[in-house]
GROMACS .gro file of C-alpha atoms in nm:
model
  492
    1MET     CA    1  10.395   7.929  11.021
    2LYS     CA    2  10.238   7.543  11.182
    3SER     CA    3  10.030   7.727  11.427
    4LEU     CA    4   9.820   7.886  11.172
    5PHE     CA    5   9.781   7.605  10.976
    6LEU     CA    6   9.620   7.434  11.307
    7LEU     CA    7   9.414   7.692  11.330
    8ALA     CA    8   9.282   7.698  11.008
    9GLY     CA    9   9.259   7.296  10.979
   10LEU     CA   10   9.058   7.274  11.319
   11THR     CA   11   8.802   7.568  11.241
   12ALA     CA   12   8.774   7.418  10.847
   13LEU     CA   13   8.686   7.113  11.111
   14LEU     CA   14   8.450   7.314  11.352
   15LEU     CA   15   8.256   7.452  11.115
   16SER     CA   16   8.258   7.113  10.870
   17LEU     CA   17   8.061   6.902  11.172
   18ALA     CA   18   7.775   7.228  11.244
   19TYR     CA   19   7.693   7.145  10.806
   20CYS     CA   20   7.665   6.798  10.789
   21THR     CA   21   7.398   6.720  10.889
   22SER     CA   22   7.296   7.004  10.632
   23THR     CA   23   7.062   6.919  10.255
   24GLU     CA   24   7.191   6.922   9.901
   25PRO     CA   25   7.201   7.241   9.799
   26THR     CA   26   6.760   7.469   9.612
   27SER     CA   27   6.691   7.621   9.397
   28THR     CA   28   6.535   7.883   9.574
   29GLU     CA   29   6.856   7.837   9.868
   30ALA     CA   30   7.014   7.967   9.457
   31GLN     CA   31   6.810   8.204   9.447
   32LEU     CA   32   6.885   8.396   9.728
   33ALA     CA   33   7.281   8.383   9.637
   34GLU     CA   34   7.187   8.544   9.373
   35ILE     CA   35   6.996   8.867   9.556
   36HIS     CA   36   7.253   8.858   9.833
   37CYS     CA   37   7.535   8.757   9.662
   38GLY     CA   38   7.460   8.975   9.264
   39ASN     CA   39   7.414   9.246   9.494
   40CYS     CA   40   7.749   9.346   9.522
   41HIS     CA   41   7.950   9.133   9.245
   42ALA     CA   42   7.906   8.897   8.966
   43THR     CA   43   7.725   8.581   9.220
   44PRO     CA   44   7.969   8.280   9.248
   45THR     CA   45   7.873   7.975   9.202
   46PRO     CA   46   8.024   7.656   9.410
   47ASP     CA   47   8.219   7.504   9.282
   48LEU     CA   48   8.505   7.755   9.220
   49LEU     CA   49   8.593   7.725   9.575
   50THR     CA   50   8.664   7.408   9.765
   51LYS     CA   51   8.403   7.305  10.041
   52GLU     CA   52   8.739   7.422  10.308
   53ILE     CA   53   8.815   7.766  10.232
   54TRP     CA   54   8.393   7.844  10.195
   55ILE     CA   55   8.449   7.740  10.587
   56SER     CA   56   8.729   7.869  10.714
   57LYS     CA   57   8.735   8.249  10.528
   58VAL     CA   58   8.491   8.291  10.251
   59MET     CA   59   8.151   8.265  10.462
   60PRO     CA   60   8.260   8.341  10.735
   61LEU     CA   61   8.361   8.746  10.592
   62MET     CA   62   8.132   8.742  10.350
   63GLY     CA   63   7.888   8.641  10.722
   64ALA     CA   64   8.118   8.979  10.896
   65TYR     CA   65   7.966   9.218  10.603
   66LEU     CA   66   7.641   9.114  10.677
   67GLY     CA   67   7.640   9.141  11.051
   68VAL     CA   68   7.650   8.813  11.090
   69TYR     CA   69   8.001   8.675  11.356
   70GLU     CA   70   8.064   8.265  11.344
   71VAL     CA   71   8.429   8.262  11.374
   72HIS     CA   72   8.533   8.528  11.509
   73ASP     CA   73   8.375   8.902  11.679
   74ARG     CA   74   8.340   9.231  11.470
   75ASP     CA   75   8.604   9.356  11.700
   76PHE     CA   76   8.836   9.057  11.447
   77TYR     CA   77   8.860   9.242  11.190
   78LEU     CA   78   8.889   9.594  11.390
   79LYS     CA   79   9.100   9.552  11.499
   80ASP     CA   80   9.366   9.721  11.373
   81GLU     CA   81   9.387  10.035  11.461
   82LEU     CA   82   9.466  10.298  11.188
   83GLU     CA   83   9.269  10.108  11.023
   84ARG     CA   84   8.873  10.061  11.211
   85PRO     CA   85   8.820  10.452  11.204
   86TYR     CA   86   8.714  10.378  10.810
   87LEU     CA   87   8.619   9.998  10.866
   88GLU     CA   88   8.313  10.051  11.160
   89THR     CA   89   8.039  10.145  10.907
   90VAL     CA   90   8.159   9.803  10.662
   91PHE     CA   91   8.099   9.540  10.899
   92PRO     CA   92   7.763   9.642  11.092
   93ALA     CA   93   7.680   9.577  11.496
   94ASP     CA   94   7.381   9.355  11.422
   95PRO     CA   95   7.228   9.072  11.159
   96ALA     CA   96   7.137   9.223  10.748
   97ILE     CA   97   6.952   8.927  10.704
   98PRO     CA   98   6.768   8.697  10.927
   99ASP     CA   99   6.870   8.416  11.060
  100SER     CA  100   6.715   8.134  10.792
  101THR     CA  101   6.814   8.330  10.505
  102TRP     CA  102   7.238   8.263  10.643
  103ARG     CA  103   7.172   7.889  10.705
  104ALA     CA  104   7.030   7.855  10.319
  105LEU     CA  105   7.354   8.045  10.156
  106LYS     CA  106   7.619   7.891  10.354
  107ASN     CA  107   7.420   7.528  10.268
  108TYR     CA  108   7.446   7.617   9.944
  109PHE     CA  109   7.783   7.742   9.846
  110ILE     CA  110   7.943   7.478  10.150
  111GLU     CA  111   7.830   7.187  10.018
  112GLY     CA  112   7.776   7.271   9.688
  113ALA     CA  113   8.157   7.314   9.676
  114PRO     CA  114   8.386   7.031   9.593
  115ASN     CA  115   8.684   6.943   9.850
  116ALA     CA  116   8.916   6.964   9.566
  117LEU     CA  117   8.933   7.234   9.235
  118PRO     CA  118   9.001   7.040   8.908
  119LEU     CA  119   9.283   7.089   8.688
  120PRO     CA  120   9.268   7.178   8.329
  121GLU     CA  121   9.337   6.887   8.096
  122GLU     CA  122   9.758   6.841   7.976
  123VAL     CA  123   9.808   7.155   7.918
  124PRO     CA  124  10.037   7.164   7.532
  125THR     CA  125  10.386   7.114   7.520
  126VAL     CA  126  10.647   7.470   7.621
  127TYR     CA  127  10.897   7.465   7.421
  128ALA     CA  128  11.265   7.646   7.514
  129GLN     CA  129  11.170   7.912   7.376
  130ASN     CA  130  11.506   8.133   7.167
  131ARG     CA  131  11.342   8.412   7.115
  132PHE     CA  132  11.496   8.669   7.373
  133THR     CA  133  11.844   8.625   7.564
  134ILE     CA  134  11.789   8.633   7.951
  135ARG     CA  135  12.047   8.914   8.174
  136GLU     CA  136  12.043   8.918   8.463
  137ILE     CA  137  12.079   9.247   8.641
  138THR     CA  138  12.156   9.291   8.984
  139ASP     CA  139  12.122   9.624   9.183
  140PRO     CA  140  12.459   9.693   9.416
  141ALA     CA  141  12.203   9.932   9.625
  142VAL     CA  142  11.983   9.603   9.792
  143THR     CA  143  12.228   9.341   9.742
  144PRO     CA  144  12.261   9.152   9.891
  145ALA     CA  145  11.963   9.210  10.065
  146PRO     CA  146  11.691   9.021   9.887
  147SER     CA  147  11.616   9.200   9.595
  148LEU     CA  148  11.201   9.293   9.605
  149SER     CA  149  11.142   9.521   9.264
  150THR     CA  150  10.733   9.668   9.331
  151CYS     CA  151  10.757   9.864   8.999
  152VAL     CA  152  10.910   9.869   8.591
  153SER     CA  153  10.957  10.080   8.341
  154ALA     CA  154  11.026  10.089   8.009
  155GLN     CA  155  10.856  10.359   7.926
  156THR     CA  156  11.234  10.561   7.798
  157GLU     CA  157  11.447  10.595   7.496
  158GLU     CA  158  11.706  10.330   7.608
  159GLY     CA  159  11.705  10.142   7.905
  160PHE     CA  160  11.469  10.073   8.224
  161ALA     CA  161  11.383  10.211   8.514
  162LEU     CA  162  11.327   9.983   8.845
  163ALA     CA  163  11.151  10.060   9.208
  164THR     CA  164  11.283   9.842   9.494
  165LEU     CA  165  11.213   9.825   9.891
  166PHE     CA  166  11.443   9.919  10.108
  167ARG     CA  167  11.457   9.909  10.475
  168GLU     CA  168  11.160  10.113  10.652
  169GLY     CA  169  10.949   9.995  10.389
  170LYS     CA  170  11.079  10.342  10.205
  171SER     CA  171  11.179  10.235   9.764
  172LEU     CA  172  11.539  10.285   9.498
  173VAL     CA  173  11.389  10.451   9.241
  174ARG     CA  174  11.748  10.326   9.013
  175ASN     CA  175  11.714  10.429   8.609
  176PHE     CA  176  11.973  10.188   8.453
  177ASP     CA  177  12.108  10.235   8.060
  178GLY     CA  178  12.072   9.931   7.838
  179ARG     CA  179  12.361   9.799   7.939
  180GLY     CA  180  12.211   9.711   8.270
  181ARG     CA  181  12.455  10.083   8.460
  182VAL     CA  182  12.258  10.251   8.629
  183THR     CA  183  12.259  10.597   8.597
  184ASN     CA  184  11.997  10.693   8.847
  185THR     CA  185  11.839  10.695   9.185
  186ASP     CA  186  11.554  10.830   9.389
  187THR     CA  187  11.444  10.729   9.739
  188LEU     CA  188  11.060  10.751   9.780
  189SER     CA  189  10.820  10.716  10.060
  190SER     CA  190  10.724  10.414  10.045
  191ALA     CA  191  10.647  10.094   9.781
  192VAL     CA  192  10.613  10.272   9.403
  193SER     CA  193  10.298  10.129   9.176
  194GLN     CA  194  10.385  10.368   8.857
  195LEU     CA  195  10.684  10.480   8.767
  196PRO     CA  196  10.763  10.753   8.457
  197SER     CA  197  10.709  10.677   8.183
  198ALA     CA  198  10.462  10.809   7.889
  199PHE     CA  199  10.207  10.784   8.032
  200GLY     CA  200  10.209  11.068   8.284
  201ASP     CA  201  10.564  11.252   8.439
  202ALA     CA  202  10.454  11.145   8.818
  203HIS     CA  203  10.555  10.810   9.057
  204LEU     CA  204  10.266  10.691   9.236
  205MET     CA  205  10.362  10.509   9.565
  206MET     CA  206  10.115  10.334   9.728
  207GLY     CA  207  10.184  10.419  10.133
  208SER     CA  208  10.116  10.030  10.151
  209LEU     CA  209  10.207   9.745  10.078
  210VAL     CA  210   9.934   9.523  10.145
  211PRO     CA  211   9.572   9.572  10.103
  212SER     CA  212   9.505   9.942  10.323
  213ASP     CA  213   9.247  10.141  10.331
  214VAL     CA  214   9.440  10.389  10.528
  215PRO     CA  215   9.469  10.681  10.349
  216SER     CA  216   9.896  10.696  10.355
  217GLY     CA  217   9.964  10.662   9.928
  218THR     CA  218  10.121  10.911   9.654
  219LEU     CA  219  10.036  11.048   9.376
  220SER     CA  220  10.401  11.246   9.269
  221GLY     CA  221  10.484  11.494   8.970
  222GLN     CA  222  10.575  11.760   8.743
  223SER     CA  223  10.260  11.927   8.773
  224SER     CA  224  10.049  11.791   9.037
  225ARG     CA  225  10.012  11.665   9.329
  226GLU     CA  226   9.774  11.455   9.496
  227ASP     CA  227   9.791  11.229   9.904
  228SER     CA  228   9.612  11.037  10.090
  229LEU     CA  229   9.471  10.812   9.814
  230ARG     CA  230   9.406  10.415   9.863
  231ARG     CA  231   9.623  10.252   9.822
  232PRO     CA  232   9.726  10.358   9.485
  233LEU     CA  233   9.828  10.069   9.222
  234ALA     CA  234   9.739  10.279   8.855
  235TYR     CA  235   9.738  10.685   8.729
  236ALA     CA  236   9.676  10.760   8.356
  237THR     CA  237   9.618  11.122   8.196
  238LEU     CA  238   9.409  11.172   7.923
  239ASP     CA  239   9.146  11.438   7.874
  240LEU     CA  240   8.789  11.214   7.940
  241ASN     CA  241   8.579  11.527   7.973
  242LEU     CA  242   8.717  11.702   7.696
  243ASP     CA  243   8.726  12.021   7.821
  244GLY     CA  244   9.057  12.051   7.707
  245VAL     CA  245   9.288  12.037   8.009
  246ILE     CA  246   9.500  11.712   8.048
  247ASP     CA  247   9.288  11.518   8.389
  248THR     CA  248   9.398  11.201   8.612
  249ALA     CA  249   9.246  10.968   8.676
  250ILE     CA  250   9.414  10.686   8.962
  251ALA     CA  251   9.322  10.395   9.091
  252GLU     CA  252   9.289  10.324   9.420
  253TYR     CA  253   9.261   9.982   9.524
  254GLY     CA  254   9.223  10.026   9.860
  255ASN     CA  255   9.083   9.730  10.050
  256ARG     CA  256   8.732   9.733  10.155
  257LEU     CA  257   8.725  10.049  10.084
  258GLY     CA  258   8.866  10.207   9.724
  259ALA     CA  259   8.750  10.448   9.396
  260LEU     CA  260   8.867  10.524   9.080
  261SER     CA  261   8.935  10.901   9.123
  262LEU     CA  262   8.926  11.146   8.868
  263LEU     CA  263   9.099  11.449   8.891
  264THR     CA  264   9.003  11.750   8.738
  265ALA     CA  265   9.002  12.137   8.747
  266GLY     CA  266   9.115  12.081   9.086
  267GLU     CA  267   8.874  11.884   9.199
  268LYS     CA  268   8.906  11.547   9.299
  269LEU     CA  269   8.537  11.360   9.198
  270THR     CA  270   8.467  11.005   9.260
  271LEU     CA  271   8.396  10.822   8.939
  272SER     CA  272   8.377  10.466   9.107
  273PRO     CA  273   8.293  10.453   9.409
  274THR     CA  274   8.465  10.038   9.479
  275PRO     CA  275   8.787   9.906   9.596
  276GLY     CA  276   8.989   9.709   9.366
  277ALA     CA  277   9.070   9.908   9.065
  278ILE     CA  278   9.389   9.785   8.940
  279ARG     CA  279   9.511   9.871   8.614
  280LEU     CA  280   9.399  10.205   8.410
  281ARG     CA  281   9.450  10.186   8.007
  282VAL     CA  282   9.336  10.494   7.761
  283ALA     CA  283   9.165  10.434   7.450
  284ASP     CA  284   8.940  10.505   7.162
  285LEU     CA  285   8.750  10.196   7.183
  286ASN     CA  286   8.399  10.361   6.994
  287GLN     CA  287   8.673  10.452   6.759
  288ASP     CA  288   8.510  10.845   6.806
  289GLY     CA  289   8.869  10.998   6.734
  290HIS     CA  290   8.891  11.030   7.195
  291ASP     CA  291   9.067  10.878   7.428
  292ASP     CA  292   8.866  10.634   7.699
  293LEU     CA  293   8.961  10.533   8.007
  294VAL     CA  294   8.910  10.121   8.092
  295ALA     CA  295   8.940   9.997   8.385
  296LEU     CA  296   8.980   9.665   8.544
  297PHE     CA  297   8.876   9.555   8.863
  298ALA     CA  298   8.985   9.347   9.086
  299GLN     CA  299   8.891   9.258   9.457
  300GLY     CA  300   8.514   9.127   9.499
  301ASP     CA  301   8.340   9.326   9.203
  302GLU     CA  302   8.612   9.185   8.902
  303ARG     CA  303   8.513   9.394   8.608
  304ILE     CA  304   8.652   9.537   8.271
  305GLU     CA  305   8.417   9.917   8.209
  306VAL     CA  306   8.473  10.223   7.997
  307TYR     CA  307   8.390  10.561   8.062
  308TYR     CA  308   8.401  10.702   7.732
  309ALA     CA  309   8.532  11.075   7.711
  310GLY     CA  310   8.188  11.374   7.631
  311ASP     CA  311   8.005  11.539   7.869
  312GLY     CA  312   7.919  11.142   7.990
  313PHE     CA  313   8.236  11.019   8.101
  314ARG     CA  314   8.128  10.968   8.488
  315ARG     CA  315   7.947  10.750   8.423
  316ALA     CA  316   8.044  10.356   8.339
  317LYS     CA  317   7.967  10.083   8.101
  318ARG     CA  318   8.076   9.774   8.272
  319LEU     CA  319   8.181   9.557   7.910
  320VAL     CA  320   8.281   9.183   8.136
  321ARG     CA  321   8.286   9.131   8.375
  322PHE     CA  322   8.475   8.805   8.636
  323PRO     CA  323   8.384   8.581   8.924
  324PRO     CA  324   8.449   8.739   9.277
  325SER     CA  325   8.780   8.441   9.281
  326TYR     CA  326   8.923   8.460   8.950
  327GLY     CA  327   9.209   8.733   9.082
  328SER     CA  328   9.269   9.009   8.814
  329SER     CA  329   9.555   9.110   8.742
  330ASP     CA  330   9.660   9.267   8.472
  331LEU     CA  331   9.484   9.489   8.153
  332GLU     CA  332   9.629   9.467   7.760
  333ILE     CA  333   9.380   9.703   7.513
  334ILE     CA  334   9.519   9.623   7.217
  335ASP     CA  335   9.357   9.508   6.882
  336VAL     CA  336   9.513   9.094   6.872
  337ASP     CA  337   9.310   8.911   6.619
  338GLY     CA  338   9.340   9.132   6.359
  339ASP     CA  339   9.010   9.279   6.250
  340GLY     CA  340   9.030   9.705   6.279
  341ASP     CA  341   8.877   9.733   6.617
  342LEU     CA  342   9.073   9.648   7.018
  343ASP     CA  343   9.083   9.348   7.265
  344PHE     CA  344   9.066   9.289   7.553
  345ILE     CA  345   9.398   9.077   7.673
  346HIS     CA  346   9.331   8.970   8.068
  347THR     CA  347   9.476   8.772   8.282
  348ALA     CA  348   9.307   8.611   8.638
  349GLY     CA  349   9.641   8.498   8.897
  350ASP     CA  350   9.613   8.661   9.166
  351ASN     CA  351   9.607   8.434   9.507
  352TYR     CA  352   9.677   8.649   9.829
  353ASP     CA  353   9.329   8.635   9.952
  354TYR     CA  354   9.340   8.308  10.117
  355ARG     CA  355   9.590   7.957  10.130
  356PRO     CA  356   9.668   7.929   9.772
  357ILE     CA  357   9.539   7.651   9.639
  358PRO     CA  358   9.583   7.623   9.152
  359LYS     CA  359   9.281   7.702   9.018
  360PRO     CA  360   9.189   7.605   8.694
  361TYR     CA  361   9.039   7.934   8.535
  362HIS     CA  362   9.400   8.094   8.603
  363GLY     CA  363   9.573   8.173   8.292
  364VAL     CA  364   9.560   8.436   8.031
  365ARG     CA  365   9.211   8.601   7.811
  366ILE     CA  366   9.191   8.731   7.507
  367PHE     CA  367   8.835   8.896   7.451
  368SER     CA  368   8.736   9.019   7.122
  369ASN     CA  369   8.561   9.268   7.048
  370GLU     CA  370   8.254   9.222   6.894
  371ALA     CA  371   8.034   9.485   6.752
  372GLY     CA  372   8.153   9.673   7.112
  373ALA     CA  373   8.040   9.304   7.308
  374PHE     CA  374   8.391   9.174   7.410
  375THR     CA  375   8.361   8.758   7.407
  376GLU     CA  376   8.685   8.516   7.583
  377THR     CA  377   8.768   8.417   7.220
  378TYR     CA  378   9.104   8.182   7.354
  379PHE     CA  379   9.195   8.079   7.685
  380TYR     CA  380   9.611   7.977   7.776
  381HIS     CA  381   9.591   7.844   8.184
  382LEU     CA  382   9.933   7.992   8.375
  383HIS     CA  383   9.846   7.924   8.746
  384GLY     CA  384   9.915   8.251   8.953
  385ALA     CA  385   9.858   8.392   8.570
  386TYR     CA  386  10.021   8.904   8.656
  387GLY     CA  387  10.066   9.041   8.440
  388VAL     CA  388  10.019   9.023   8.009
  389GLU     CA  389  10.242   9.228   7.702
  390ALA     CA  390  10.131   9.220   7.376
  391ALA     CA  391  10.334   9.343   7.072
  392ASP     CA  392  10.419   9.212   6.806
  393PHE     CA  393  10.742   9.084   6.913
  394ASP     CA  394  10.880   8.861   6.554
  395GLN     CA  395  10.761   9.170   6.406
  396ASP     CA  396  10.523   8.949   6.103
  397GLY     CA  397  10.304   9.109   6.156
  398ASP     CA  398  10.026   8.976   6.461
  399VAL     CA  399  10.048   9.043   6.822
  400ASP     CA  400  10.257   8.794   7.053
  401LEU     CA  401  10.166   8.772   7.399
  402ALA     CA  402  10.434   8.735   7.654
  403ALA     CA  403  10.328   8.645   8.041
  404ILE     CA  404  10.459   8.622   8.368
  405ALA     CA  405  10.321   8.448   8.679
  406TYR     CA  406  10.359   8.466   9.072
  407PHE     CA  407  10.157   8.275   9.251
  408VAL     CA  408  10.290   7.969   9.100
  409PRO     CA  409  10.206   7.620   9.263
  410PRO     CA  410  10.639   7.442   9.378
  411LEU     CA  411  10.639   7.152   9.102
  412ASN     CA  412  10.625   7.420   8.893
  413ARG     CA  413  10.770   7.717   8.969
  414ALA     CA  414  11.092   7.668   8.755
  415ILE     CA  415  10.936   7.652   8.424
  416LYS     CA  416  10.608   7.797   8.480
  417GLY     CA  417  10.707   8.216   8.558
  418PHE     CA  418  10.759   8.297   8.177
  419VAL     CA  419  10.486   8.156   7.855
  420TYR     CA  420  10.618   8.330   7.550
  421LEU     CA  421  10.290   8.303   7.358
  422GLU     CA  422  10.414   8.342   6.967
  423GLN     CA  423  10.059   8.405   6.737
  424THR     CA  424  10.131   8.169   6.486
  425LYS     CA  425   9.773   8.167   6.270
  426ASP     CA  426   9.459   8.433   6.387
  427LEU     CA  427   9.436   8.333   6.750
  428ILE     CA  428   9.598   8.005   6.826
  429PHE     CA  429   9.940   8.105   6.954
  430ARG     CA  430  10.263   7.887   7.036
  431ALA     CA  431  10.385   7.883   7.424
  432SER     CA  432  10.724   7.904   7.542
  433GLY     CA  433  10.859   8.005   7.786
  434PHE     CA  434  11.229   7.961   7.952
  435GLU     CA  435  11.357   7.779   8.268
  436LYS     CA  436  11.399   7.974   8.688
  437PRO     CA  437  11.500   7.964   8.995
  438VAL     CA  438  11.278   7.854   9.185
  439ASP     CA  439  11.357   8.174   9.393
  440GLN     CA  440  11.309   8.424   9.158
  441HIS     CA  441  10.927   8.491   9.174
  442PHE     CA  442  10.828   8.709   8.880
  443ILE     CA  443  10.559   9.005   8.981
  444VAL     CA  444  10.635   9.285   8.669
  445MET     CA  445  10.664   9.283   8.388
  446ASP     CA  446  10.691   9.545   8.064
  447LYS     CA  447  10.722   9.631   7.735
  448GLY     CA  448  11.023   9.853   7.562
  449ASP     CA  449  11.308   9.912   7.295
  450VAL     CA  450  11.603   9.880   7.590
  451ASP     CA  451  11.877   9.826   7.396
  452GLY     CA  452  11.761  10.051   7.111
  453ASP     CA  453  11.815   9.824   6.849
  454GLY     CA  454  11.423   9.888   6.687
  455ASP     CA  455  11.277   9.594   6.828
  456LEU     CA  456  11.111   9.483   7.164
  457ASP     CA  457  11.225   9.409   7.487
  458LEU     CA  458  11.160   9.269   7.845
  459VAL     CA  459  11.189   9.396   8.163
  460ILE     CA  460  11.130   9.121   8.444
  461GLY     CA  461  11.120   9.283   8.855
  462ASN     CA  462  11.222   9.023   9.053
  463PHE     CA  463  11.051   8.988   9.378
  464ALA     CA  464  11.254   8.698   9.543
  465ALA     CA  465  10.985   8.633   9.835
  466TYR     CA  466  10.624   8.469   9.801
  467LEU     CA  467  10.421   8.647  10.019
  468PRO     CA  468  10.164   8.319  10.138
  469ASP     CA  469  10.522   8.206  10.316
  470GLY     CA  470  10.545   8.558  10.495
  471PHE     CA  471  10.825   8.846  10.430
  472PRO     CA  472  11.144   8.830  10.395
  473ASP     CA  473  11.371   9.031  10.701
  474LEU     CA  474  11.568   9.265  10.428
  475ARG     CA  475  11.853   9.181  10.655
  476ARG     CA  476  11.921   8.822  10.604
  477PRO     CA  477  12.169   8.779  10.225
  478ALA     CA  478  12.046   8.652   9.926
  479ASP     CA  479  12.129   8.290   9.718
  480ARG     CA  480  12.004   8.534   9.487
  481LYS     CA  481  12.047   8.851   9.369
  482PRO     CA  482  11.896   8.995   9.046
  483ALA     CA  483  11.655   9.314   9.063
  484ALA     CA  484  11.498   9.250   8.772
  485ILE     CA  485  11.577   8.968   8.447
  486VAL     CA  486  11.585   9.166   8.090
  487LEU     CA  487  11.449   8.964   7.761
  488THR     CA  488  11.683   9.091   7.495
  489ASN     CA  489  11.509   9.038   7.164
  490THR     CA  490  11.709   8.865   6.957
  491LEU     CA  491  11.505   8.920   6.647
  492LYS     CA  492  11.839   9.182   6.553
   0.00000   0.00000   0.00000
């Protein structure tokens, strides 16, 4: 670990020396950024990242996309033999822009960036929560190794299902009853990103836990199977083209490459050829009586877009767009403000592309639907926000939120891994949570009536490793062994 940090520090030092005589950013440079960056994603502003990250990470990669290799040569980006065949066209052999343009772009982002990101003002107090009781669920199949949960589903009649990484890259899928007892076990070939539920009967396997362009993912269900998927993270079923047959949309996140795909009438269509599709939701967004497909994209061009059911189902409409540093991680669709139309709840908190730093724009956002336009009406800052569930948990007639965070700074890790946001007035929320062991890391969550008593509970999957610190040794015993944490609603 020390050598990696030293290398990054040396690279930053050398590049900072190279730019020490640069001038302040100019309006012309900003226009160049709009042309060359805004062509692929929302144009970032220099103040979104620190100067060190722009110098050592972002600008070298941006240059590689444009055929400019200063820190690393082209072979550095093509060194993975499995991925090389897919990336030859991603990284040009020759520069795609003039040297003067490249130097202007570097000056704009590096000279305009701060040395440190400002943190938001003090957030409201997080009270001790009393909505849920907390119960740790230990899976004897993975104890004493670290529990590495990748997917959880509480969309069952009672109990829940949990997918956990096991040895040799395989996954164990365990069904638990409402009392936390194992009722069934399956073994699958790779990390699981989606389990059978009300949204479909298939298992979705990533092929690779980390972002990858190798098409090794699989959708496997009772009525469908699709191989050669690029790290798929979600699927959804609906009749998108209104032909009377259920279609399957697949979010192929990939890495540099990827797609939003649609399996329909025996063929595979590409709805979007860009990487980063991370969440798929089905909702009648335009209230015409037909379900539409809503997709959340991360990985560069971060956005929420809709594919309306019907003849124009292949045409996307972009509804919200985010800068590429946000780290979009989850999306829920529900009428939060009670005005009769559907709103978006969005989390941003993925922080794995480079050394994690606290970001003031990480957290939970509500985008209210105003005649089809979505406007941000609420923000709760939460470092490393990774998932959100929305429901009337206290059954008082309005929508509450529950959120988890994975990329949490060490000093906040014990108390900022979970927050319950109870809506007390219109879009006014009271935050509460609980203290957890610092070596538990919450990465997936789902809601459902786990104990069958008529209210909604939560199940959180524990990924007992912090990936920026390296992948854990599955042969070593873990100090904390829960595979999941069940939050049982105390309402009934």
